[in-house]
mmCIF file of C-alpha atoms in Angstrom:
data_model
loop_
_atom_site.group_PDB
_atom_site.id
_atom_site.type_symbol
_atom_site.label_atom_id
_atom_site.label_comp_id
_atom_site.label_asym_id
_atom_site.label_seq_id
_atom_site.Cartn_x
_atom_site.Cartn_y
_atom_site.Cartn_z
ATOM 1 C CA UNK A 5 151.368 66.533 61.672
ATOM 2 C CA UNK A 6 147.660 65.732 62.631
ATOM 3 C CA UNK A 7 145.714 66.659 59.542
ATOM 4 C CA UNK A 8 142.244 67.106 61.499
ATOM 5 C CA UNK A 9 143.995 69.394 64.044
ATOM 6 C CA UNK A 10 145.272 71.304 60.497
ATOM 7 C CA UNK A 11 141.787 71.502 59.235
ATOM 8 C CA UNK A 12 140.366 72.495 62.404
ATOM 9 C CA UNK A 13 142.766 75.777 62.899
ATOM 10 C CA UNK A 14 142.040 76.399 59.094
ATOM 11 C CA UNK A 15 138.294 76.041 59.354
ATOM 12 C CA UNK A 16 138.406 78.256 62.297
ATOM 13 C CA UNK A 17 141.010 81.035 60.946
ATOM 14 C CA UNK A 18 137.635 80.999 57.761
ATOM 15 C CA UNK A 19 135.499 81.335 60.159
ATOM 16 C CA UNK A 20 137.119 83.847 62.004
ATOM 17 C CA UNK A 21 137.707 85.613 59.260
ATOM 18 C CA UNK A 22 133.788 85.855 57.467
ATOM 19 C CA UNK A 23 133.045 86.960 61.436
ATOM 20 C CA UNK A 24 135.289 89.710 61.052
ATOM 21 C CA UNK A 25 133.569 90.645 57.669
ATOM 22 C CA UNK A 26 129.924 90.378 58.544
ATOM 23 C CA UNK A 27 130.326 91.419 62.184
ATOM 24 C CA UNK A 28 128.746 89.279 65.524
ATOM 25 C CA UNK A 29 125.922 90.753 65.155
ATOM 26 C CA UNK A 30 125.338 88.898 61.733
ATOM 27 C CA UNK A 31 127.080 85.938 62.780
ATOM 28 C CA UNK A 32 124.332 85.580 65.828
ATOM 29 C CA UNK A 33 121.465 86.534 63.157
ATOM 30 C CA UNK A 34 122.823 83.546 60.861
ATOM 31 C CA UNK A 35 123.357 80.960 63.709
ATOM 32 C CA UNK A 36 119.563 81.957 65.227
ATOM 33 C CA UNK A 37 117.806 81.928 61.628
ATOM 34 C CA UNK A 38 119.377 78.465 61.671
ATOM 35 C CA UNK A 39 117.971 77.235 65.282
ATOM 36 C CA UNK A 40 114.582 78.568 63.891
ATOM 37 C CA UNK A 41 114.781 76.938 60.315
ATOM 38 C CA UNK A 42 116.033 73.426 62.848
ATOM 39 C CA UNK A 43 112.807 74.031 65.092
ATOM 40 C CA UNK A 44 110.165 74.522 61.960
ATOM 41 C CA UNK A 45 111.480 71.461 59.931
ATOM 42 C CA UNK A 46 110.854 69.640 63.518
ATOM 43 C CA UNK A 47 107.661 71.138 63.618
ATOM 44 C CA UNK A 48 106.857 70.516 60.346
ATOM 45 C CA UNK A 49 107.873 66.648 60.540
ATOM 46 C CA UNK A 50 105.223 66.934 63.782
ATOM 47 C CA UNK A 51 102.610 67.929 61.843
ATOM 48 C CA UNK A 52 103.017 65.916 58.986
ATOM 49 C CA UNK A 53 103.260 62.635 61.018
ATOM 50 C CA UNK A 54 100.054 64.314 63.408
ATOM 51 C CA UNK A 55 97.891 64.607 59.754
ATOM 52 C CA UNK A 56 98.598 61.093 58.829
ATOM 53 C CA UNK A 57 98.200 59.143 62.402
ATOM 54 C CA UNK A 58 94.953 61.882 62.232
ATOM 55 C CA UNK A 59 95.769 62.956 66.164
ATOM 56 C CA UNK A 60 93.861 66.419 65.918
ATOM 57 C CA UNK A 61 95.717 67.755 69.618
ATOM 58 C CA UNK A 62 99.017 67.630 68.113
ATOM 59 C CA UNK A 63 97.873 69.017 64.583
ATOM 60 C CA UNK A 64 96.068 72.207 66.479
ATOM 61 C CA UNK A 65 99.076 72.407 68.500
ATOM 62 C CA UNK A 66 101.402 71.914 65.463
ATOM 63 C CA UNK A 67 99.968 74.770 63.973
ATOM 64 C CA UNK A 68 99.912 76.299 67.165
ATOM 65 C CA UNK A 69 103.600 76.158 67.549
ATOM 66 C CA UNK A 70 104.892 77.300 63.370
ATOM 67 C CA UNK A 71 102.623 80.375 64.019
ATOM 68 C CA UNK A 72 104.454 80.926 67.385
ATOM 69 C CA UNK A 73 107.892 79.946 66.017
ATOM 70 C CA UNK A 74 106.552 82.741 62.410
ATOM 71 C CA UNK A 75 105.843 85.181 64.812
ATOM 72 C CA UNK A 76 108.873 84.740 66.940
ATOM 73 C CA UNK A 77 111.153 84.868 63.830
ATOM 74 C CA UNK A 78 110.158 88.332 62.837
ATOM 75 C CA UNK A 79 110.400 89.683 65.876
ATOM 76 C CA UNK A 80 114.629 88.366 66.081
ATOM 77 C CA UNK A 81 114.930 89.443 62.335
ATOM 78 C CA UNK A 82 113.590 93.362 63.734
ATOM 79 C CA UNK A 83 115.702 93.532 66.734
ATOM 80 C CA UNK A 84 119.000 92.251 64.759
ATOM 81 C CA UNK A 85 117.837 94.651 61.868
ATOM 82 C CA UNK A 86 118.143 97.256 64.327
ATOM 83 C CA UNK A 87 121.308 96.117 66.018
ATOM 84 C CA UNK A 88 122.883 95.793 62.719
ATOM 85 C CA UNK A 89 122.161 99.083 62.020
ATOM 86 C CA UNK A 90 123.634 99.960 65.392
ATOM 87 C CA UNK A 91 126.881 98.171 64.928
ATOM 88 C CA UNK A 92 127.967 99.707 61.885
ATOM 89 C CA UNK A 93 128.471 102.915 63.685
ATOM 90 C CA UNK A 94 132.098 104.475 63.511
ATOM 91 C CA UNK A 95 132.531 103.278 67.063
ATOM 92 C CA UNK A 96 130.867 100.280 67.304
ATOM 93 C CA UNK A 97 131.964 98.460 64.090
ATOM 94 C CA UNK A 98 135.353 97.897 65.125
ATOM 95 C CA UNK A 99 133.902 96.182 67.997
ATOM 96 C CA UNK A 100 130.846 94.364 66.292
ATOM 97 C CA UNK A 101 134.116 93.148 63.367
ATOM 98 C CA UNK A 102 136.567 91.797 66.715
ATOM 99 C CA UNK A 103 133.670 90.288 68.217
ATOM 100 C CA UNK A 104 132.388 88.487 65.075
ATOM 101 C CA UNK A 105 135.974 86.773 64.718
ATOM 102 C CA UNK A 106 135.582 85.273 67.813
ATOM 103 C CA UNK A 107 132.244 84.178 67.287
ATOM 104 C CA UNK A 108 133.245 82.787 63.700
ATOM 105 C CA UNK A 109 135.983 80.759 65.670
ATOM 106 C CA UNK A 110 133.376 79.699 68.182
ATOM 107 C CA UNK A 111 131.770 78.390 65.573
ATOM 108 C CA UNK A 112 133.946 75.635 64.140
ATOM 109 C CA UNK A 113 134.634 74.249 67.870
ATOM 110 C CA UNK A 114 130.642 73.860 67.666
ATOM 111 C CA UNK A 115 131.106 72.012 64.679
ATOM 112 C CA UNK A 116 133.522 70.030 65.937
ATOM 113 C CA UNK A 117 131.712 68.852 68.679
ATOM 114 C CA UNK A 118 128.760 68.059 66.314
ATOM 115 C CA UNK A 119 130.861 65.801 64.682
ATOM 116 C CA UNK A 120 132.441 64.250 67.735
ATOM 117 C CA UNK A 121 128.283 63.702 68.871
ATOM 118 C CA UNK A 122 128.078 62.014 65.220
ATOM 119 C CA UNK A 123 131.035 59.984 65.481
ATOM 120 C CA UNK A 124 130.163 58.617 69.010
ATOM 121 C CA UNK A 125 126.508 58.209 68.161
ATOM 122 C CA UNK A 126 126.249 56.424 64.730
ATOM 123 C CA UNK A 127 128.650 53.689 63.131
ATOM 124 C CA UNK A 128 131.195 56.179 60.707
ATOM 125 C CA UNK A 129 133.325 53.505 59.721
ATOM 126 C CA UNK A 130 136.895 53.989 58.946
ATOM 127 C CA UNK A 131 136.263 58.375 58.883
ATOM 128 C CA UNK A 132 135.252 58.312 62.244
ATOM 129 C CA UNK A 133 137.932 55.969 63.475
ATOM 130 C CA UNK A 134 140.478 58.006 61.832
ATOM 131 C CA UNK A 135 139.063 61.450 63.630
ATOM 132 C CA UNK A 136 139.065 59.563 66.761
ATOM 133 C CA UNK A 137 142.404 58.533 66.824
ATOM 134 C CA UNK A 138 143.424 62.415 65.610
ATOM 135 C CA UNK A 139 141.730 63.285 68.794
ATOM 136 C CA UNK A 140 143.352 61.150 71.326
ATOM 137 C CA UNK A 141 147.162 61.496 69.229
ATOM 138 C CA UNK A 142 146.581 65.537 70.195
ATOM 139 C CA UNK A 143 146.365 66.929 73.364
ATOM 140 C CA UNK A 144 144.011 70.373 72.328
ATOM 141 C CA UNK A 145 141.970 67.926 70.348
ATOM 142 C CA UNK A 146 141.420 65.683 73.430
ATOM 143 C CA UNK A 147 140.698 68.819 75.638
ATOM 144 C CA UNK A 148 137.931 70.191 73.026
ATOM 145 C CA UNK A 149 136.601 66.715 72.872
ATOM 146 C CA UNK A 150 136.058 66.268 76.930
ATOM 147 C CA UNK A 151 134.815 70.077 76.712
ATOM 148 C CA UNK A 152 132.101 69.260 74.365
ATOM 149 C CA UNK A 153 128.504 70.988 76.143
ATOM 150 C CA UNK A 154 126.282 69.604 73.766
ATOM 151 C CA UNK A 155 127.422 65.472 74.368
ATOM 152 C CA UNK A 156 126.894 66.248 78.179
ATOM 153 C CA UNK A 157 123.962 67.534 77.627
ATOM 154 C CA UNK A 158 122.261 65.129 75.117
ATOM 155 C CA UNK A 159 123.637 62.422 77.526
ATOM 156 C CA UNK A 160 121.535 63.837 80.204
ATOM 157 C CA UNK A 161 118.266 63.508 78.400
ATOM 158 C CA UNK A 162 119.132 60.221 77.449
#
């Protein structure tokens, strides 16, 4: 039996099933607070490195872009405040719950292919050797792999 193929059905059926507790609608709030949080570290970095080199442009527009990414934040956390709100209506939340375990499930293939972008981009030793050869012994393992969005993509801007 391949264990990461195991791991991968078991992360998603957890997955699955916290999106069928909170709902899509707080699954997409969670995954977009997290895009956010991503983009302000990055900012932050930005500005920090801008302060010490002293390059003025890129600490006004630094600053520039956290107040733009503050402002932009509380405008998602209103709208999915209200959508919440929407979604646990009698009709709706059976639809918000079934929607939610798919997008928990979507989920772990995402994080699958973030570790299939770590594997192939950094040297993981023996770990990433033995997820790689998982992947090729299994034939839905091989298909997520040459499905993976994100490697496409970050191969492009390379």
């Amino acid at each position: 039996m391949n264990l990461l193929l195991v791991c991968v059905i078991l992360f998603a059926l957890w997955r699955g099933y916290a999106g069928m507790k909170k709902g899509m609608v707080d699954e997409i709030r969670m995954l977009l607070s997290l895009v956010i949080s991503l983009f302000v570290l990055s900012l932050a970095i930005l500005l920090y490195s801008s302060v010490k080199e002293k390059n003025t442009t890129n600490i006004i527009l630094s600053v520039l872009m956290l107040l733009t990414t503050g402002l932009a934040a509380r405008l998602v956390n209103l709208i999915f405040k209200s959508l919440s709100a929407i979604a646990h209506l009698p009709i709706l939340k059976l639809l918000n719950s079934v929607l939610g375990i798919v997008v928990g499930m979507a989920e772990s293939i995402v994080v699958l292919w973030i570790i299939y972008i770590v594997i192939a981009s950094f040297d993981t030793g023996r770990v990433g050797s033995q997820i790689a050869a998982w992947t090729v012994e299994n034939e839905w393992l091989t298909k997520l792999y040459q499905m993976n969005r994100f490697a496409y993509w970050l191969a492009g801007l390379s």
